Coordinates of C-alpha atoms and ligand atoms in Angstrom, one line a residue:
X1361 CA 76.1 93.0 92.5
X1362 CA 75.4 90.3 95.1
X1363 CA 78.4 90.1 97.5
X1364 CA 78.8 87.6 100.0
X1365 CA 75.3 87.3 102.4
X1366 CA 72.9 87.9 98.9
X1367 CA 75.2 84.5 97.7
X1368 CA 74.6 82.8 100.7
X1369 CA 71.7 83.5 100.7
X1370 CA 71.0 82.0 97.4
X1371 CA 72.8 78.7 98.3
X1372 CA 70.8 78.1 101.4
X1373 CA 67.3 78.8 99.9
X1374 CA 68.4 77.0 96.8
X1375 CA 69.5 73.4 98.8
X1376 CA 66.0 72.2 99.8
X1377 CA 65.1 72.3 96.4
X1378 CA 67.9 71.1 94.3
X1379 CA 70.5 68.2 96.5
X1380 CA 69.1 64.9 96.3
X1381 CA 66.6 64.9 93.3
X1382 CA 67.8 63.6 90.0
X1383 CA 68.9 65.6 87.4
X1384 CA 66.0 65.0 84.4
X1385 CA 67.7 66.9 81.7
X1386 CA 69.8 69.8 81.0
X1387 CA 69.1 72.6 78.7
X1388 CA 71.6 75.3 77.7
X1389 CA 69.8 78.7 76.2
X1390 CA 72.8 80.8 75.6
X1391 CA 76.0 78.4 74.8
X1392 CA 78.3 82.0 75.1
X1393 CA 77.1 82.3 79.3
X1394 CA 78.8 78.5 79.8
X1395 CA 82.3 79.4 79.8
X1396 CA 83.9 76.3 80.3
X1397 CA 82.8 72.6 79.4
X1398 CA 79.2 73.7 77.3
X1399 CA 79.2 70.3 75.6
X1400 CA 79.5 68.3 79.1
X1401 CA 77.0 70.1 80.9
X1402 CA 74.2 67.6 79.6
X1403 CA 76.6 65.1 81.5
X1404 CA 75.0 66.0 84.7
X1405 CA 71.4 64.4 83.5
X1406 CA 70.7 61.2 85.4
X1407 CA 72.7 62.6 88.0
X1408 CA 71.8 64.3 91.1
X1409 CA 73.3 67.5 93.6
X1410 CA 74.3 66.2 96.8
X1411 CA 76.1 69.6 97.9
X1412 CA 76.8 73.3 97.7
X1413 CA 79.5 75.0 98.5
X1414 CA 80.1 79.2 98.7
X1415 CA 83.7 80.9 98.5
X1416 CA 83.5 84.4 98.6
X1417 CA 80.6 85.3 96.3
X1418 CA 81.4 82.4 93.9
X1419 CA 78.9 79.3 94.4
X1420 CA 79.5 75.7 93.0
X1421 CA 77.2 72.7 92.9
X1422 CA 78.6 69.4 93.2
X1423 CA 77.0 66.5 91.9
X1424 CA 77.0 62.7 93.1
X1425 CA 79.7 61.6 90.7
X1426 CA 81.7 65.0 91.5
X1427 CA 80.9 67.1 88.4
X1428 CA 80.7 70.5 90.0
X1429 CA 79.2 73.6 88.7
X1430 CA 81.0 77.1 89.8
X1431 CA 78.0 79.9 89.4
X1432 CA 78.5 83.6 89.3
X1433 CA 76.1 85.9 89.8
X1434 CA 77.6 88.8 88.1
X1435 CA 75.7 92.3 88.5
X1436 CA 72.2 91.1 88.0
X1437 CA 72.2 87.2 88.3
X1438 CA 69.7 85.3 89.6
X1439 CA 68.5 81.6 90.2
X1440 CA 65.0 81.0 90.0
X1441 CA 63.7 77.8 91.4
X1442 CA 60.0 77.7 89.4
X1443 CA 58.1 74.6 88.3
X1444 CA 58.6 72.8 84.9
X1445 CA 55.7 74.3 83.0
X1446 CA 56.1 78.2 84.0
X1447 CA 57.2 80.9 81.3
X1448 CA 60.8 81.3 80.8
X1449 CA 62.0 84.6 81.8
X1450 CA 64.2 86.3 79.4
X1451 CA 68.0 86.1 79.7
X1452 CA 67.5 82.5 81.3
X1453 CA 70.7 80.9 79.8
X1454 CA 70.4 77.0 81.7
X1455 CA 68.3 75.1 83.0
X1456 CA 68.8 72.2 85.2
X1457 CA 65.0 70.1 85.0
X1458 CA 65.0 68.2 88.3
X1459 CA 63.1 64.7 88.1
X1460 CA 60.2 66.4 90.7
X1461 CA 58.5 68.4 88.2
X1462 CA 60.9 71.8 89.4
X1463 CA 63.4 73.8 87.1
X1464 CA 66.8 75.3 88.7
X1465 CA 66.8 78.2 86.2
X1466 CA 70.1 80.3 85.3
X1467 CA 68.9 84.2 84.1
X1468 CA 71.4 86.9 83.8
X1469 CA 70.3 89.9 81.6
X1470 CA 73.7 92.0 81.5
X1471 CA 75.4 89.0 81.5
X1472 CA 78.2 89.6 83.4
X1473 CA 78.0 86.4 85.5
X1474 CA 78.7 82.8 83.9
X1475 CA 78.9 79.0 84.8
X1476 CA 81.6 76.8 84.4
X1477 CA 81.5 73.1 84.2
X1478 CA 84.4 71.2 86.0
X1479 CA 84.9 67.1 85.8
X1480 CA 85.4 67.6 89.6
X1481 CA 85.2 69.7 92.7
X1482 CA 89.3 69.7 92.9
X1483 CA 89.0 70.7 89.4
X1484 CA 86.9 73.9 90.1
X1485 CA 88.6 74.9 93.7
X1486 CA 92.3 74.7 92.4
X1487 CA 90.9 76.4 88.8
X1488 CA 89.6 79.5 91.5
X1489 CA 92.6 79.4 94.3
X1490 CA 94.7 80.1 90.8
X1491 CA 93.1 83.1 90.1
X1492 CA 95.1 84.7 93.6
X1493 CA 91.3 84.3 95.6
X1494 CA 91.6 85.1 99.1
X1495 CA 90.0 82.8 102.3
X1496 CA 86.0 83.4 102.6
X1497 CA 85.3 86.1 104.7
X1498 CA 83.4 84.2 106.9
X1499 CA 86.8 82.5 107.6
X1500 CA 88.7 85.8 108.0
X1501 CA 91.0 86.4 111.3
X1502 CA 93.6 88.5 112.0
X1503 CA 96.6 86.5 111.0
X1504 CA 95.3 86.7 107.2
X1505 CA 96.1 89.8 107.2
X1506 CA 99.0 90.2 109.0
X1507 CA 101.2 90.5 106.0
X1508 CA 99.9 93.5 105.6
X1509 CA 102.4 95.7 107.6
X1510 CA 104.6 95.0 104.6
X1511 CA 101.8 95.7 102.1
X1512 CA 101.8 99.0 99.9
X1513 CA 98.5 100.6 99.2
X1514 CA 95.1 101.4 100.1
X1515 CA 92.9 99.7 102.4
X1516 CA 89.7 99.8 100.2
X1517 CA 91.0 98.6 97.1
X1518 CA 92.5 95.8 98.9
X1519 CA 89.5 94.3 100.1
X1520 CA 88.0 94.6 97.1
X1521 CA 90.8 92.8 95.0
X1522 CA 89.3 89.6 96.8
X1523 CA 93.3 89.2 97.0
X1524 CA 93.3 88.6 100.9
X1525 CA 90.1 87.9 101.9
X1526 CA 87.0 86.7 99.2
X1527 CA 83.4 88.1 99.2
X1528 CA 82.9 92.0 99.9
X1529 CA 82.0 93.9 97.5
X1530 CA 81.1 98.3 97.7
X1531 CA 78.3 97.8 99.8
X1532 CA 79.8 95.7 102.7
X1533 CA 83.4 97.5 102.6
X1534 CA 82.0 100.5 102.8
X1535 CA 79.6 99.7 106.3
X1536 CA 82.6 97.3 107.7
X1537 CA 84.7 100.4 107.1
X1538 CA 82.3 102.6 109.0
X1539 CA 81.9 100.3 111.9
X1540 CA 85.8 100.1 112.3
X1541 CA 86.4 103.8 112.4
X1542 CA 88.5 103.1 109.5
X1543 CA 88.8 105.8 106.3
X1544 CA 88.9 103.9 102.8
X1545 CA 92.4 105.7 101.9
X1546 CA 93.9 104.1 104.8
X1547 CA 97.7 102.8 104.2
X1548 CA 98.2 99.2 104.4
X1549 CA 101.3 99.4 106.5
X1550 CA 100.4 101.6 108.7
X1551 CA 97.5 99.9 110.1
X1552 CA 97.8 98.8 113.9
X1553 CA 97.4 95.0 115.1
X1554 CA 94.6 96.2 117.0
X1555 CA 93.2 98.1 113.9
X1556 CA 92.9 95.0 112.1
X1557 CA 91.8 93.0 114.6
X1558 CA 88.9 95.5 114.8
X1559 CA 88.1 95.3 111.0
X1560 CA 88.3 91.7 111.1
X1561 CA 85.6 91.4 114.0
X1562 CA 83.1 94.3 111.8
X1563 CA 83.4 92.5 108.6
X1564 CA 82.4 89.5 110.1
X1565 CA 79.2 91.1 112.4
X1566 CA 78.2 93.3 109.0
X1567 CA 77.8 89.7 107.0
X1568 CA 76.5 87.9 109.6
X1569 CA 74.4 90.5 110.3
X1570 CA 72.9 90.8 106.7
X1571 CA 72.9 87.0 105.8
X1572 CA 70.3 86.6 109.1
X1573 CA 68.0 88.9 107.3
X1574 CA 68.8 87.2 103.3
X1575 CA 71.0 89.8 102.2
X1576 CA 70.7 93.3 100.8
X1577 CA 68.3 94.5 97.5
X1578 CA 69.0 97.2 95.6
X1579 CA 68.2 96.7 92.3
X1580 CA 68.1 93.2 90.9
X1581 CA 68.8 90.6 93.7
X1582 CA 66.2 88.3 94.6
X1583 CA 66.5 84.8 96.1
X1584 CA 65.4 81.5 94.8
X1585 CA 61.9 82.0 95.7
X1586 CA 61.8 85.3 94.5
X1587 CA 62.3 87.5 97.9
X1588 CA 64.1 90.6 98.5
X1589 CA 66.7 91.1 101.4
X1590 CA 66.4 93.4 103.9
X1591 CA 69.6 94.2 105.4
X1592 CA 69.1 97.8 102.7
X1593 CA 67.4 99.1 105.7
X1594 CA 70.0 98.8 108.7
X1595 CA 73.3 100.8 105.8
X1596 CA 74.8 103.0 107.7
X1597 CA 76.6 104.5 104.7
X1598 CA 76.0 102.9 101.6
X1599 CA 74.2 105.2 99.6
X1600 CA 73.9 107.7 102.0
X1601 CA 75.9 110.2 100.7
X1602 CA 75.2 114.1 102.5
X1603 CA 73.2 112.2 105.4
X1604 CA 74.2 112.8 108.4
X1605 CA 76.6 109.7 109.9
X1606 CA 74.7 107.9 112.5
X1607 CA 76.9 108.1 115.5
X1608 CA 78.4 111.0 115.0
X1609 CA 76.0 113.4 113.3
X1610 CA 78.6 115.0 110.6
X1611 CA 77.7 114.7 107.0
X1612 CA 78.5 111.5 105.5
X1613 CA 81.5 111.9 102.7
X1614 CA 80.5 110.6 98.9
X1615 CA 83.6 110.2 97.0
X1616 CA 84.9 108.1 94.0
X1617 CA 87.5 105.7 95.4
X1618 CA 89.6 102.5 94.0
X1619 CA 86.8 103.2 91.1
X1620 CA 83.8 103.1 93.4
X1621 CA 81.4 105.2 94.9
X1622 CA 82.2 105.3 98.4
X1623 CA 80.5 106.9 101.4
X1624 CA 82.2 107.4 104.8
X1625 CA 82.2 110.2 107.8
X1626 CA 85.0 112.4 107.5
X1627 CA 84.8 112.6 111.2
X1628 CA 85.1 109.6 112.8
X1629 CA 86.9 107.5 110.2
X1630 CA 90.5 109.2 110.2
X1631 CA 93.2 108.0 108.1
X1632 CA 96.7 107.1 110.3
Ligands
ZN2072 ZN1 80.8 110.0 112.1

């Protein structure tokens, strides 16, 4: 599923094409993949994108009069940017036709990913905050977490409730995890100031980190134009379970936890 960098990474490749260039016409494939406002998406025709904006892995697209589109991904989402006249991949649900001859084109074949349609950016932000989302993790610092002294439960399954901070998924848990020396079954309250401040700065050098190289592929990511990341090549632990860990040498740990796979070094990430 893309996580944070693989959703920047959409946004920035997606903006040279899209902001600025008149909306021609809107077509909707699949009405069941617009969740909210179907009938008013064709509203955005004659208009025009003048800005993105990314919260966690959640993207929206804000048009000139302030209707705003919130995207998500889902497990094997994609945006292509193609011209007008190429064949329509399957499982392409909307299609924005831009007044330069190119299509912004929604595709999702498991369809766990959506769009909503919101009269206004407010509209879409407040309709998200609501749903308890956390501050981006590019944003993240110490203090957001500070409340967590008083927190019951387990460190993995925190960050990935998007509850505190929005935009990791398995993959990027899992290596900030590693980097910190921290294990996944860590207790919330027992955490250390300078524990956290230590997972704060290795959440924010693993993103940064994968969104200067456009993300991580797996399986189904691509960006706009169609390229793979290639941050799948500096994991330290994501999917590699029995390895050895790379700065200590002890075989890396593969274990189901908080409902995921999760791979860390029994050595040097010790629970406290
Ligand atoms: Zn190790």
């Amino acid at each position: 599923m893309p996580e944070l960098p693989e959703v920047e990474e959409v946004r920035r490749s997606l903006e040279p094409h899209l902001l600025n260039v008149p909306i021609a016409a809107v077509r909707v494939h699949r009405r069941s993949f617009v969740c909210v406002g179907c009938s008013k998406i064709t509203g955005l025709a004659g208009h025009k994108m003048v800005r993105t904006h990314r919260h966690g892995k959640k993207l929206f697209l804000i048009a000139d009069d302030g209707q705003t589109l919130h995207l998500h991904l889902g497990m094997s989402g994609r945006v292509d940017v193609v011209p007008h006249d190429s064949p329509v991949r399957k499982h392409t649900h909307v299609v924005l036709e831009l007044a330069n001859g190119i299509d912004v084109r929604s595709c999702d074949p498991r369809r766990f990913g959506g769009i909503w349609f919101y009269r206004t950016y407010e509209q879409a932000h407040a309709a998200q905050l609501a749903r308890g989302l956390g501050i981006d993790a590019l944003e993240l610092t110490p203090a957001h977490l500070r409340h967590w002294c008083k927190t019951r439960g387990f460190l993995k399954a925190r960050l990935l409730s998007q509850r505190d901070v929005a935009g990791l998924g398995n993959i990027y848990v899992d290596e900030a995890l590693w980097a910190a020396r921290l294990h996944p079954l860590q207790r919330l309250h027992r955490l250390k100031g300078e524990m956290i401040e230590q997972l704060v700065q290795e959440v924010l050098a693993v993103l940064q980190r994968s969104i200067n190289v456009g993300g991580t592929t797996l399986r189904d990511y691509r960006n706009v134009s169609d390229q793979p990341g290639a941050f799948v090549r500096e994991l330290k632990v994501y999917g590699r379970g029995n390895e050895p860990c790379r700065r200590c040498g002890t075989t890396l740990k593969s274990a189901t936890i908080a409902g995921r796979t999760t791979v860390f070094c029994p050595s040097c990430q010790k629970r406290h």
